[in-house]
Each structure stands twice: as C-alpha cells, then as structure tokens.
Coordinates of C-alpha atoms and ligand atoms in Angstrom, one line a residue:
X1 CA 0.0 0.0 0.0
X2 CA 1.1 3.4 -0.5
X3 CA 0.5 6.0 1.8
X4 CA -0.6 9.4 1.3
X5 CA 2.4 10.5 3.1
X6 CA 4.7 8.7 1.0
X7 CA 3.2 9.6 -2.4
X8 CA 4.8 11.3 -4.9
X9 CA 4.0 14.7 -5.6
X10 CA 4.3 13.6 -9.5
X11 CA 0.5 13.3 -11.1
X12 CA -1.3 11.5 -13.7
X13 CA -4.3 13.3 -15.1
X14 CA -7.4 11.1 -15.1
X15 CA -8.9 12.7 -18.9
X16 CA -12.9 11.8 -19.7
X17 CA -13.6 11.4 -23.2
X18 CA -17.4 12.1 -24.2
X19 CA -19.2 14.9 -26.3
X20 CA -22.0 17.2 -26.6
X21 CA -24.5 15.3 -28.5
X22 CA -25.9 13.7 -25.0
X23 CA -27.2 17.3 -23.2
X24 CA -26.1 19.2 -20.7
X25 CA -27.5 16.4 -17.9
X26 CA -26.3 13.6 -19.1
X27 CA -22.6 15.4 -19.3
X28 CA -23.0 16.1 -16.0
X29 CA -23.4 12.4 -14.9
X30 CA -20.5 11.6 -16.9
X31 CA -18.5 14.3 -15.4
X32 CA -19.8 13.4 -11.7
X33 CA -19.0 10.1 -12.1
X34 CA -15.4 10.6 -13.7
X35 CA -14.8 12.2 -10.5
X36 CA -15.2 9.2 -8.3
X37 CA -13.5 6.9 -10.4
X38 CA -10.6 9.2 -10.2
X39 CA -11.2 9.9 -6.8
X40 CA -11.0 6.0 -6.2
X41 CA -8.1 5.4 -8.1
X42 CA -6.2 8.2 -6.2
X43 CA -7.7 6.9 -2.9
X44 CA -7.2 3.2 -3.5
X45 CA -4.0 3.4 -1.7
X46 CA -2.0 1.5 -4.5
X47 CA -1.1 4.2 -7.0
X48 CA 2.8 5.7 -6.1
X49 CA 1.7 8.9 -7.4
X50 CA -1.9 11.6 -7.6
X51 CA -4.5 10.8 -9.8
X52 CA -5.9 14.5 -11.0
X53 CA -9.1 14.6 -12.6
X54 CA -9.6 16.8 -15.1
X55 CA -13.0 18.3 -16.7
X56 CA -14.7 16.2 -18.9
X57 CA -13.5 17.0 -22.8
X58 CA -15.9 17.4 -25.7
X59 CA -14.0 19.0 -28.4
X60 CA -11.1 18.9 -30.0
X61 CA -9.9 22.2 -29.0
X62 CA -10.0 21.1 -25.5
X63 CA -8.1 18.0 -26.0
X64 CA -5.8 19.6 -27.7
X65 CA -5.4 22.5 -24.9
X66 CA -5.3 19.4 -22.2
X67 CA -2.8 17.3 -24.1
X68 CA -0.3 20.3 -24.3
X69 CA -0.7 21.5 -20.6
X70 CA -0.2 17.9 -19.9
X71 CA 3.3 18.5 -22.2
X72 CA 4.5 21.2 -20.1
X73 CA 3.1 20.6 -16.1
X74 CA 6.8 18.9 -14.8
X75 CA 4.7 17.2 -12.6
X76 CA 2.2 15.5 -14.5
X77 CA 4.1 12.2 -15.7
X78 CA 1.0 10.6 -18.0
X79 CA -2.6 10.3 -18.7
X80 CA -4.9 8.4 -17.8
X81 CA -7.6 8.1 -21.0
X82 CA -11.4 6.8 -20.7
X83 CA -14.3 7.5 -22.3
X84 CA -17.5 7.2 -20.6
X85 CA -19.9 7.4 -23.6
X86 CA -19.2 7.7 -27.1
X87 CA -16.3 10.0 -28.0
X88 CA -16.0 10.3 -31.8
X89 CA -12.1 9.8 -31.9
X90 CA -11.0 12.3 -35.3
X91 CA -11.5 14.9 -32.3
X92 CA -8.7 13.3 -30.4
X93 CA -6.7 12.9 -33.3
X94 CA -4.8 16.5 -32.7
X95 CA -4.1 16.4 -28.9
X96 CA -2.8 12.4 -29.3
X97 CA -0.5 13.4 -32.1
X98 CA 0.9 16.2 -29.9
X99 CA 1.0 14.0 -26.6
X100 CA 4.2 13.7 -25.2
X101 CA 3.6 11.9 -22.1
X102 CA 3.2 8.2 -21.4
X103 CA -0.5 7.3 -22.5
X104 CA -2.8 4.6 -20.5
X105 CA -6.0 3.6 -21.9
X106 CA -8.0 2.4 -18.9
X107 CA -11.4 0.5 -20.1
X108 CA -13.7 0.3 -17.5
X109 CA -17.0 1.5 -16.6
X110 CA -18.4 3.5 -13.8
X111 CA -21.3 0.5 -12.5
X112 CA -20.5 -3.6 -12.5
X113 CA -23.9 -5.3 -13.0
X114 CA -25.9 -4.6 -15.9
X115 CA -29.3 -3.0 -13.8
X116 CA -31.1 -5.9 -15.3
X117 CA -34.8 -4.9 -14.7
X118 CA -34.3 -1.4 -14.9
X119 CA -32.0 -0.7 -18.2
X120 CA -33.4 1.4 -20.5
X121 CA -31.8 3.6 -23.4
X122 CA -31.0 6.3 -21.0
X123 CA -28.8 3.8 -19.2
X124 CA -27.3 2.8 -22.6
X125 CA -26.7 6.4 -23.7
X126 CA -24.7 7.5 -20.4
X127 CA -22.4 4.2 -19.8
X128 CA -21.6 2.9 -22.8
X129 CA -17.6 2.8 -22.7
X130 CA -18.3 -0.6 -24.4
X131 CA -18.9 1.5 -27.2
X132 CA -16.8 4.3 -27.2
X133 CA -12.9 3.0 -25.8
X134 CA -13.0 0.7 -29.3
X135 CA -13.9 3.9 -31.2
X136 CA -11.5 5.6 -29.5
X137 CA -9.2 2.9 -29.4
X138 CA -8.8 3.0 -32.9
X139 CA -7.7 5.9 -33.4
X140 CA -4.7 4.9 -30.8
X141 CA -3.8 2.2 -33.2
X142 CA -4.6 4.3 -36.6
X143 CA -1.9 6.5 -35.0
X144 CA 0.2 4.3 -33.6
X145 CA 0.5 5.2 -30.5
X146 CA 2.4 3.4 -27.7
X147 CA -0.2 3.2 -25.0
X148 CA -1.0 0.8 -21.8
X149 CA -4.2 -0.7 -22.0
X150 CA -5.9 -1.6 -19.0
X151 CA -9.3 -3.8 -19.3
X152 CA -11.4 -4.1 -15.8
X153 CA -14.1 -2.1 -13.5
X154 CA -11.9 0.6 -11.9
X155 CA -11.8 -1.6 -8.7
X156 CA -10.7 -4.5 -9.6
X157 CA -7.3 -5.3 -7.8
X158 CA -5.9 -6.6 -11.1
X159 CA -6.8 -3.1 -12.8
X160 CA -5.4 -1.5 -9.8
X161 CA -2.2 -3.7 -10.2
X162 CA -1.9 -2.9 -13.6
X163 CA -2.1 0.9 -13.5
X164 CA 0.2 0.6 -10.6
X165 CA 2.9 -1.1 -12.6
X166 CA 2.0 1.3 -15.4
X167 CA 2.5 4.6 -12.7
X168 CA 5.6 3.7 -11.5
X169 CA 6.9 2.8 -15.6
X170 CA 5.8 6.5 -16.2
X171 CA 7.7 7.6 -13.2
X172 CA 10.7 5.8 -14.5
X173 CA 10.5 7.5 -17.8
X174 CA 10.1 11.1 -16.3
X175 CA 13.3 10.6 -14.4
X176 CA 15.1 8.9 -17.1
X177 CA 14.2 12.3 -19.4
X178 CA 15.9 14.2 -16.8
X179 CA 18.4 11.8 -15.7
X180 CA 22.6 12.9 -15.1
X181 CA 25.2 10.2 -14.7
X182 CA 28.7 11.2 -14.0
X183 CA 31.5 8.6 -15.1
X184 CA 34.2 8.8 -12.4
X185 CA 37.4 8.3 -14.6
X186 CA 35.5 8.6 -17.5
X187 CA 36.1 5.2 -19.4
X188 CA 35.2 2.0 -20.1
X189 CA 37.2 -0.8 -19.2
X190 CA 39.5 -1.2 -21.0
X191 CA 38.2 -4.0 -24.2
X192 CA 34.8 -4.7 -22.7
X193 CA 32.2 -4.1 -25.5
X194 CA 28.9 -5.0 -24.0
X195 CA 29.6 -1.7 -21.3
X196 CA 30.1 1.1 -24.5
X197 CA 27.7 2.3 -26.0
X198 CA 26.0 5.5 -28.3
X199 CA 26.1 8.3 -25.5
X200 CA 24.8 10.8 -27.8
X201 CA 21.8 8.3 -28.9
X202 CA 21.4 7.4 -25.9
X203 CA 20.9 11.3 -24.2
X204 CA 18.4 11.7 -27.2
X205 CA 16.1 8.5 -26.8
X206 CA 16.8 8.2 -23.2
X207 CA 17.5 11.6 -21.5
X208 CA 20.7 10.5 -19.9
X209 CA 22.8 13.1 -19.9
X210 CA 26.8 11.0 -19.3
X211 CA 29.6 12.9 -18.6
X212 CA 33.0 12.1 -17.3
X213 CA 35.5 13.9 -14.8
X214 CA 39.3 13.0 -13.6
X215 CA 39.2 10.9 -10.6
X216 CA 41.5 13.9 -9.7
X217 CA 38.4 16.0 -9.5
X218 CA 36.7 13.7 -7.1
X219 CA 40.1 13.1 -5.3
X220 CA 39.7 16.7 -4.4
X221 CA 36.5 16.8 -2.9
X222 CA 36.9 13.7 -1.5
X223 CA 40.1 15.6 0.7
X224 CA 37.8 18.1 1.7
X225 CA 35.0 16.3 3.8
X226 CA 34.6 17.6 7.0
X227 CA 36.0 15.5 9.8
X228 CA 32.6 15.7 11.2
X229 CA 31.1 13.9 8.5
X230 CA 33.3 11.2 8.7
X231 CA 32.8 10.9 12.3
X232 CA 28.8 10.9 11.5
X233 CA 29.1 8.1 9.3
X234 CA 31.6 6.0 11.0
X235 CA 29.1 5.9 13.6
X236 CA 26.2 5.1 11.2
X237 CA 27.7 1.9 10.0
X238 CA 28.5 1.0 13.9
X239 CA 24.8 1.1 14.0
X240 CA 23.7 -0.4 10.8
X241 CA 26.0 -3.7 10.3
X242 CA 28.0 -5.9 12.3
X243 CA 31.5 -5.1 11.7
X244 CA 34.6 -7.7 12.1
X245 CA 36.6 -6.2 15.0
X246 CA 39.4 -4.7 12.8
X247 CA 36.8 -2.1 12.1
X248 CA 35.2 -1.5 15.3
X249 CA 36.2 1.2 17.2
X250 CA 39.5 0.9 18.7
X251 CA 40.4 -1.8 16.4
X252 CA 43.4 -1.9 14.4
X253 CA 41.9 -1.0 11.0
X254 CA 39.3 1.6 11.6
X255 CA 41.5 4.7 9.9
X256 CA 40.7 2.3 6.5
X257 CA 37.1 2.4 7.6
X258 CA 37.6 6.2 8.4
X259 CA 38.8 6.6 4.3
X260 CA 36.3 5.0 3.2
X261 CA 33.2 7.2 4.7
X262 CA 35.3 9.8 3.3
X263 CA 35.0 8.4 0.1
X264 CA 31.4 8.3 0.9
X265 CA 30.6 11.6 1.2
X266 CA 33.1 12.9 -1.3
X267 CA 31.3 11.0 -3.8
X268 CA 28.2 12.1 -2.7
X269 CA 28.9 15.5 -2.3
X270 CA 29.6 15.6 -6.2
X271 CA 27.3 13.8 -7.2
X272 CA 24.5 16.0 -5.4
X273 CA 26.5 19.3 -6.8
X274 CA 26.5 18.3 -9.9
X275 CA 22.9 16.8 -9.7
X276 CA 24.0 13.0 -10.4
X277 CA 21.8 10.3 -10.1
X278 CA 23.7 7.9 -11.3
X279 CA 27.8 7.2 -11.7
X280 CA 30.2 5.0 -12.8
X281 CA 33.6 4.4 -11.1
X282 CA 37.0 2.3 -13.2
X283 CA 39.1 0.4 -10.8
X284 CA 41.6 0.9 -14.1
X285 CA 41.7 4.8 -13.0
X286 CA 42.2 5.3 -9.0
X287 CA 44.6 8.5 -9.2
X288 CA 44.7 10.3 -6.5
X289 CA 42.7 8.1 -4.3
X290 CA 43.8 5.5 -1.7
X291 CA 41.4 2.7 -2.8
X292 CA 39.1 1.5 -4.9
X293 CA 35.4 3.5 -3.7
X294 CA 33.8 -0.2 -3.3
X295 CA 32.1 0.3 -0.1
X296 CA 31.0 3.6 -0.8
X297 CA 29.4 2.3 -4.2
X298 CA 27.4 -0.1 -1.9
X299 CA 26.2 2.9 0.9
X300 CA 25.2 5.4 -2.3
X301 CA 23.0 2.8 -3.7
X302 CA 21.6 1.9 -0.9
X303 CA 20.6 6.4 -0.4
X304 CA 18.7 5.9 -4.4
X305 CA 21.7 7.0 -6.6
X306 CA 22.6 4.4 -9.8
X307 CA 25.8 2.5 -10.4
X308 CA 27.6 0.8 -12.4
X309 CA 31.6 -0.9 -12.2
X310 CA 34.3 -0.2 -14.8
X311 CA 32.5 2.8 -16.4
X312 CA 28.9 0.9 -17.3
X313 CA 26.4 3.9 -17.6
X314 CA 24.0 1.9 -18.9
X315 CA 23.8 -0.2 -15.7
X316 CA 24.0 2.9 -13.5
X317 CA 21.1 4.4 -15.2
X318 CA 19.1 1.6 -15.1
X319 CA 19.7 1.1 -11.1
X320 CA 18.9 4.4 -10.4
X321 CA 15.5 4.0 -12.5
X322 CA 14.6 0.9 -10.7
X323 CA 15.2 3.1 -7.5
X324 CA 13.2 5.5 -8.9
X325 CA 10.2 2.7 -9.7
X326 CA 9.9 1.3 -6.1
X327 CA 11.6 3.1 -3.6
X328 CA 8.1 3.1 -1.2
X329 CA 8.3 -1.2 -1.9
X330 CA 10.1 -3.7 0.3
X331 CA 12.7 -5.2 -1.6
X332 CA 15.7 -3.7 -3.4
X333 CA 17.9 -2.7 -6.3
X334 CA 21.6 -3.4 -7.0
X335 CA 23.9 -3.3 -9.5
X336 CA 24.7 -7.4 -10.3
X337 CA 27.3 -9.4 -12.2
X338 CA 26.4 -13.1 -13.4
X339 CA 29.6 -14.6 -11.7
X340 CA 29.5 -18.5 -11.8
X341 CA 27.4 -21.5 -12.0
X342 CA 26.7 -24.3 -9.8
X343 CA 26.1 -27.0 -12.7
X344 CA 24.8 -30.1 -10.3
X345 CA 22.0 -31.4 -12.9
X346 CA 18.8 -30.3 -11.6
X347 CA 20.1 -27.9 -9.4
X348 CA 21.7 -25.1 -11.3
X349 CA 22.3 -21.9 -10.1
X350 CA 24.1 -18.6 -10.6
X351 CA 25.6 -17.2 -8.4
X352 CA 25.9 -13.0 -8.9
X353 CA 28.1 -10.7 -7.2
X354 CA 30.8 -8.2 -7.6
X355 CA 34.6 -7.3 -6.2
X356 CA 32.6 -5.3 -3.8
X357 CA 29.8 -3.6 -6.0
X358 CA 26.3 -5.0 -5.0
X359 CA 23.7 -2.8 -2.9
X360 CA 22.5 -3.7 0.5
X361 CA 19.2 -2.7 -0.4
X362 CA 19.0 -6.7 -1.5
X363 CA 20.1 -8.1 1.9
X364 CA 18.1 -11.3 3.2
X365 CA 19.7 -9.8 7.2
X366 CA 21.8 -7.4 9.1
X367 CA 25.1 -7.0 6.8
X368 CA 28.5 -7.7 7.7
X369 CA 31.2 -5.1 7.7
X370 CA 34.4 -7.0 6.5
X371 CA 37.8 -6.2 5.7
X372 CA 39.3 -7.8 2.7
X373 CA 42.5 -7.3 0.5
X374 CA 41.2 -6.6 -3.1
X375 CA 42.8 -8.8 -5.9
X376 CA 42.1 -6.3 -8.9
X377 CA 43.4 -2.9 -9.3
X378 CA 43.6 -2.9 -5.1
X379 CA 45.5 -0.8 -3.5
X380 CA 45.1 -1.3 0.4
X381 CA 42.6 -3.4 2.2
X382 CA 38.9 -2.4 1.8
X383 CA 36.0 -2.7 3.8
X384 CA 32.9 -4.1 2.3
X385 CA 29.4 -5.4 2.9
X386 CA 29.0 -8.9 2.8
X387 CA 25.7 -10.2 2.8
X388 CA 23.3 -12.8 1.0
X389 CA 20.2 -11.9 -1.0
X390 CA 16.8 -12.6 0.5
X391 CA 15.2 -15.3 -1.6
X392 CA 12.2 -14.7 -3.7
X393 CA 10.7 -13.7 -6.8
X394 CA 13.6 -10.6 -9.0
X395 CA 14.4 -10.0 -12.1
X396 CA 17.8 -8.7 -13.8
X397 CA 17.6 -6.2 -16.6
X398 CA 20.2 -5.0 -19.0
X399 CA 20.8 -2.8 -22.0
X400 CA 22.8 -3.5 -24.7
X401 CA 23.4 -1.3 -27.7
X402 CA 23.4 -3.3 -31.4
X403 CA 24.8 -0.3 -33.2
X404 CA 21.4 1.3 -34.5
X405 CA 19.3 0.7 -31.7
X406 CA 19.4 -0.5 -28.1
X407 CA 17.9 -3.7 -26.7
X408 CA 16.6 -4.4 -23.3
X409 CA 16.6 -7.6 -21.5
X410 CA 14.0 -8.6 -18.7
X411 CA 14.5 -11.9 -17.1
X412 CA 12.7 -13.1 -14.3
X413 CA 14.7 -15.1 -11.9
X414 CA 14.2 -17.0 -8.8
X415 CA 16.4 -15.9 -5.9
X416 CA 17.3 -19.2 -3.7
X417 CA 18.9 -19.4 -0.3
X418 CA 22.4 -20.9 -0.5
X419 CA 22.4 -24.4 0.4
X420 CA 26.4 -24.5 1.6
X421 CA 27.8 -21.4 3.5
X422 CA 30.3 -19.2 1.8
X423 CA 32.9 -18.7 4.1
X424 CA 36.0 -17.8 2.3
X425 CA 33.9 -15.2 -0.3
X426 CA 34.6 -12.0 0.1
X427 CA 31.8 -10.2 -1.3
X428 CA 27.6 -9.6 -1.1
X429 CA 26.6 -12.2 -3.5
X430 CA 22.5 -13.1 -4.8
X431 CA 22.3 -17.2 -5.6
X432 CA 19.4 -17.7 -8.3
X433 CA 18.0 -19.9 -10.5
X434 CA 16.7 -17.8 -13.8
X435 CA 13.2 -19.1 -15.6
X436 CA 12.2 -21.0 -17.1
X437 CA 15.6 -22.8 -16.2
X438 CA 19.0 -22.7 -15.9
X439 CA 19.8 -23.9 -19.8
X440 CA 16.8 -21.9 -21.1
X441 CA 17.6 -18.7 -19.0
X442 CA 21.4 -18.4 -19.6
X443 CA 20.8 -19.8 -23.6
X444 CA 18.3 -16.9 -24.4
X445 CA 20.3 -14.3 -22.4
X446 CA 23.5 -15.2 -24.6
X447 CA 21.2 -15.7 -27.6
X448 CA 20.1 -11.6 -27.1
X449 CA 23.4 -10.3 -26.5
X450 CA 22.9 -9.5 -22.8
X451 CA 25.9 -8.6 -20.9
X452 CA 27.3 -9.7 -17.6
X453 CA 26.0 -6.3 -15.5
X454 CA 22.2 -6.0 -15.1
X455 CA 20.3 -4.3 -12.5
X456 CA 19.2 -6.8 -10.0
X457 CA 15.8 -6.2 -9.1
X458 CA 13.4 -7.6 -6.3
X459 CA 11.3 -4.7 -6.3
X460 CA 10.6 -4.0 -9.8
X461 CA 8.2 -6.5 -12.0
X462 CA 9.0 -7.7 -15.0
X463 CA 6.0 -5.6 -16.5
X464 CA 7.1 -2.7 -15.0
X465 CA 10.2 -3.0 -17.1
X466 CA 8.5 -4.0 -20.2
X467 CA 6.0 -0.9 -19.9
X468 CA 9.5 1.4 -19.1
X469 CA 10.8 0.1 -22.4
X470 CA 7.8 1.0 -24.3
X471 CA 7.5 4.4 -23.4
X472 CA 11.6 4.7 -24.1
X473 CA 10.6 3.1 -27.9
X474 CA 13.5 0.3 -26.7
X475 CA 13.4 -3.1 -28.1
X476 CA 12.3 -5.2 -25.4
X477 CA 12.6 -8.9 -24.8
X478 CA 11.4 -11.0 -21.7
X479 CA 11.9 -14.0 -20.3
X480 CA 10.3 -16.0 -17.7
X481 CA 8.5 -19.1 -17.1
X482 CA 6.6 -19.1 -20.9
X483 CA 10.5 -18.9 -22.4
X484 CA 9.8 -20.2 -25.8
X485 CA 13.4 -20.0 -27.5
X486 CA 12.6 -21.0 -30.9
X487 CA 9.7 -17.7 -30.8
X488 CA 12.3 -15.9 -29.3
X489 CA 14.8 -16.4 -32.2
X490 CA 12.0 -15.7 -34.8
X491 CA 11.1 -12.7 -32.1
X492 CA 14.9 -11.2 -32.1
X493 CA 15.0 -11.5 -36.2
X494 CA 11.9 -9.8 -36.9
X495 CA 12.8 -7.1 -34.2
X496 CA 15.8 -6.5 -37.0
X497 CA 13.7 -5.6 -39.7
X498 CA 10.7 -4.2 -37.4
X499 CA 13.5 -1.6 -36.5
X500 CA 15.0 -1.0 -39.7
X501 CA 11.6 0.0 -40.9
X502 CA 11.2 2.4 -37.9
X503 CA 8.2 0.5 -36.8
X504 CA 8.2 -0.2 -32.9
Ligands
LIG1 MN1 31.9 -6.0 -13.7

C-alpha cells in the first residue's frame, strides 16, 4: 500500500472522453461520475503517485489544450484516457498526435452489474464505454500510438495492479528524461564491448545526460569532507551492520574504515553538486585516491543513486531508475554481475556478485562489515558489505546497444537461499535460479546479446520493465516461465527488420 504520506508529488491526469450530443445532464453524470472513479483510483492506496481529474473534454480544442498542458506541467508524468460514452475519436486525433507523455488507456465503466430490470436507453446512452474506448481505441492504433491498455471495473485489484505497474513505468520515464550520470574516470574498461555504447543516442532517446570527470576532480573533494562527516558516518555503519573487529572502534583497521566514509561523502557531495543520479567508477583509474570506492558504491546505492563498475552507464542508469520505480516497496535494487554456476543437474544456479559492488538494499539480514584485501586494481585493504540476497521472486535487466538501436533484456529469476555457507567469499553475493531454467535462461540471455551487468531487481516487476521500455521506444525482450526459444529467435530476427523500418 502506498500512503498518502509517501506519495509522490508527480500526477497523472485522469482525462474523460465524451461529447455534446448527449445534453447538458447527461454530461454532467459523466463528469460526476469521472470524479469518483478518479477519486477511487487516487484513494485506492495503490497508486505511487496523484491521480488528478480533469473536466470532462468534448472538443477537440479542449483535448488539444489538455494534451499540451499535460506537455509542459513537470509534474504530470501521463494520462490516464477513458471515455464514458461515445467520443467520436477524429476529435482526439490533434491532442494524441501532440502528446508527449506516457498514455494509458483504462477501459472500465463506472457500475459492474448490468441494472437488469431497470436498463433502459437512458442507461445505454450514459455508460456505454463498451462502445466508445473501441472507437477511441482505434484511433490509438490508426496513429500508432504506444499506450498501456488496461481492461477491468476501476476496482478491480488486477486493474489497480496494472495501472500501478504502469504509474511507476511512467515515473521511471520522467526521471530517465531528466536523468545525469557522472562517469568517475571517465572510461570504459579497457576491451569490454557490452559496457560502450552510443552516448549521444542514448541522451536523445533516453534523457541520460553522461559525462565524465578526472578521478582527480573527485580526489579533491573527497580531501575536503569535514572530519565531522566522517565521524557521522563511522558511527552510522557502527549502527547499521555488524563489523569484524578490525573495524570496530579501537580496532586496528578503523582509519581504513575512516577513508572510506570519506570516500562516501566525497562522492556524494559531487554527485549532489553536480545533480547526479547515477555514476560509474573504473578500478583501471584510481589517481589520486587510496582505494578503490567499493564500499562507498554499496552505501550510495543503498541512499537511491545508480551505479555501475568499470564505467557501465547503462547499468548505472538503469539502477537508479529501478530506484526510482519502487523506492516506497520492500525489496531492493543493486547493480549485479552473473559470476559463476553451480552445474549439479537439476540444481543449477548462478551465483551473482561483484569485487565489492552490489547494494544492500537486497540483503536477506543485518550485513556484515568485513575487511578484505582486493585482488584487482587494489591498493590497500577495503572494507565491504557482505551479505546474502533474501530469496524470492527478482528480475535482472540489462541494456545493450546493437549499433542502431538499443535492446533491453528482462528476465525473471528466482532468488534461492544458498544451500552451503560461503565462508572464504569476500563479497555480497545473490544465488538464483533464472526461468524458465537454468539452460533456457542463460541460452536466451547469450542468444540476445545480454551482458554480464544488469540491474538486479526484487522490487521491480517484469511488467514494469517491459512498460519502461515502451515508453523509451527500446526493443524489449522478456523472459520468464513461458521462455519459448525458438519464438524468441523468430522474435529477435523480426525485431531486426521491425526496427529497420522504424516500426516499434
Ligand atoms: Mn563487472
């Protein structure tokens, strides 16, 4: 449930389709009941954001007018479309083709039963969105327009999950439009193709708006936290996870943990400067700092900012969105690498993780804070969070771009509780099997071109996703227990040409 308190002040405008023809009573039913369903919708406690009703429109001018206020209100992140009686659809056709904001089609209608003994045509002529959402969903397709459509009396809990899916997509997109990620370093590592991409394409499909500064620049901010600070946080992490007793106070490795809050709120003092969401770090470019910001990577995902290892932005941006999508929802968000497999037949599992990278936000308990020497790029010991990931349903998406267009992958995963304890691993680490099954999961991932990073979701749906990558216009492929991998080889050739012809 969401509570008013913990809503978004972010809107979707609840827009009633009808027209004049029906006199000025009959418009004034479909008005007054437009406003409960909104009214419910917004009150149903399930909707991350506020559902504003607007007047009910009856010409084209006014749909027009509402489509380009909807355009320029920063708060308004969609609309919600229905159309209580009959709406002739060429009046819609200017304000839909000048829409620039995500677009749900919700068919419902304002009463359940039929009023079996007491229907008349008066009854017929007021509810008939039977009627008018095909006319008017027409015109939708006739322009072909990406929009949700969402089939169910308004309170239905499936129509309620639905558009709740669908609110927090649209709140994804809104921040993706606005969305900066700062590349500490500024490069890839070195040789790895899946992490590169079209930065420029990408700022103009996506919004993401990638830039990269010297770790000298952060090196210097980093210097300048206030001891204070440091103190503040040290004694934050005393409180949060159970550290080893190197790092406890008075033991012999607490100036490392000292550095690395430093890190901490270095970083995050840039990153709120500059208005980051989202950044990348290199282990292949640490000058000027100590070590490698691991732990700190782990504490700023776990405050809502994105990240991605060895210069990924596409990663980073997509953790921060999934942030974005479900930060009111239990369950979390962390950057994830596939690792290695436990092959037992019948009990195959991947095992994810990263030198140090993965958020806590995932936890299954209390983390610990560890000490560890790092075997890459390391300079001196590092703390790091080490933790397991609670079991459940997730899903792991990833971006990949094909040189003309980029591709999302969804793939739903089930996260399982690690038979064996881990003793000698060093690092937060999420055990899972992926759906349909291990051979079908990994084979259609590698069959797509997915990459080892994705963001590791147990908070987002796979819908949620899926709807994300709509609005984007990104190819979008998704797998989970109805993985059919011959359709998905017919699916990924016909996306070729679907895209080459600008269709999507
Ligand atoms: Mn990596």
């Amino acid at each position: 449930m969401t509570s008013e308190a913990n809503k978004s002040d972010k809107e979707l405008w609840f827009l009633t389709g009808s027209q004049h023809l029906y006199g000025p009573e009959t418009l004034k039913q479909v008005s007054e009941n437009s406003r409960q369903i909104a009214a419910s919708l917004d009150g149903s406690g399930r909707v991350p954001v506020r559902i504003v009703w607007k007047p009910i429109l009856t010409t084209p001018e006014d749909i027009h007018a509402v489509c380009l206020a909807a355009n320029s209100d920063p708060n308004c992140i969609g609309v919600i479309t229905w159309m209580h009686t009959f709406s002739p659809a060429k009046m819609w056709i200017a304000g839909l083709t000048h829409l620039q904001k995500p677009l749900a089609h919700l068919h419902t209608q304002f009463n359940v039963e039929l009023p079996w003994g007491e229907i008349d045509m008066d009854f017929m002529n007021l509810n008939q969105s039977a009627h008018g959402d095909r006319e008017y969903g027409f015109i939708g397709a006739r322009l072909r327009m990406n929009r949700k459509i969402i089939v169910g009396h308004f309170r239905d809990p499936e129509v309620l999950t639905e558009l709740e899916g669908w609110s927090r997509s649209a709140l994804a997109w809104s921040e993706s439009k606005s969305l900066k990620i700062v590349r500490f370093g500024g490069m890839n590592m070195r040789e790895v193709a899946v992490t590169g991409g079209d930065r420029v394409e990408a700022q103009i499909q996506l919004g993401w708006s990638i830039n990269g500064y010297g770790v000298g620049d952060l090196a210097k901010v980093i210097a300048e936290v206030p001891d204070a600070e440091v103190d503040r946080l040290v004694s934050e992490y005393d409180d949060l996870y159970s550290l080893v007793p190197a790092l406890r106070k008075g033991g012999a490795l607490r100036e490392n943990l000292r550095f690395e809050a430093r890190q901490e709120a270095g970083m995050k003092a840039f990153l709120d400067e500059g208005g980051y969401r989202a950044f990348t770090t290199t282990f292949e470019d640490l000058h000027g700092l100590k070590q490698l910001p691991g732990f700190a990577c782990q504490r700023l995902m776990a405050q809502g900012y994105g990240f991605g290892a060895e210069g990924d932005w596409k990663t980073a941006a997509l953790v921060r969105l999934g942030k974005v999508m479900t930060g009111d929802r239990p369950g979390g968000v962390s950057f994830m690498e596939d690792y290695t497999y436990h092959l037992t037949p019948g009990q195959e599992r991947i095992l994810g993780a990263h030198m140090i990278e993965v958020c806590p936000s995932i936890a299954a308990g209390r983390p610990n804070l560890e000490v560890h020497e790092l075997n890459i790029g390391g300079r001196a010991d590092l703390a790091r969070l080490v933790f397991d990931a609670k079991p459940g349903p997730a899903v792991n998406a990833t971006l990949m771009d094909l040189g003309g267009r980029m591709r999302m992958i969804v793939a739903e995963l089930d996260v399982v509780a690690p038979e064996h304890s881990m003793p000698k691993l060093p690092t937060a680490r999420a055990l899972w099997v992926p759906r349909p099954d291990f051979k079908r999961g990994a084979k259609a991932w590698i069959l797509a071109g997915g990459g080892h990073h994705s963001a590791f979701c147990q908070a987002v749906t796979a819908p949620e996703w899926e709807d994300f990558a709509k609005m984007a216009g990104l190819e979008v492929v998704r797998f989970g227990a109805d993985l059919d991998l011959h359709a998905l080889e017919n699916e990924l050739r016909w996306n070729e040409l679907a895209y080459k012809l600008g269709v999507r």
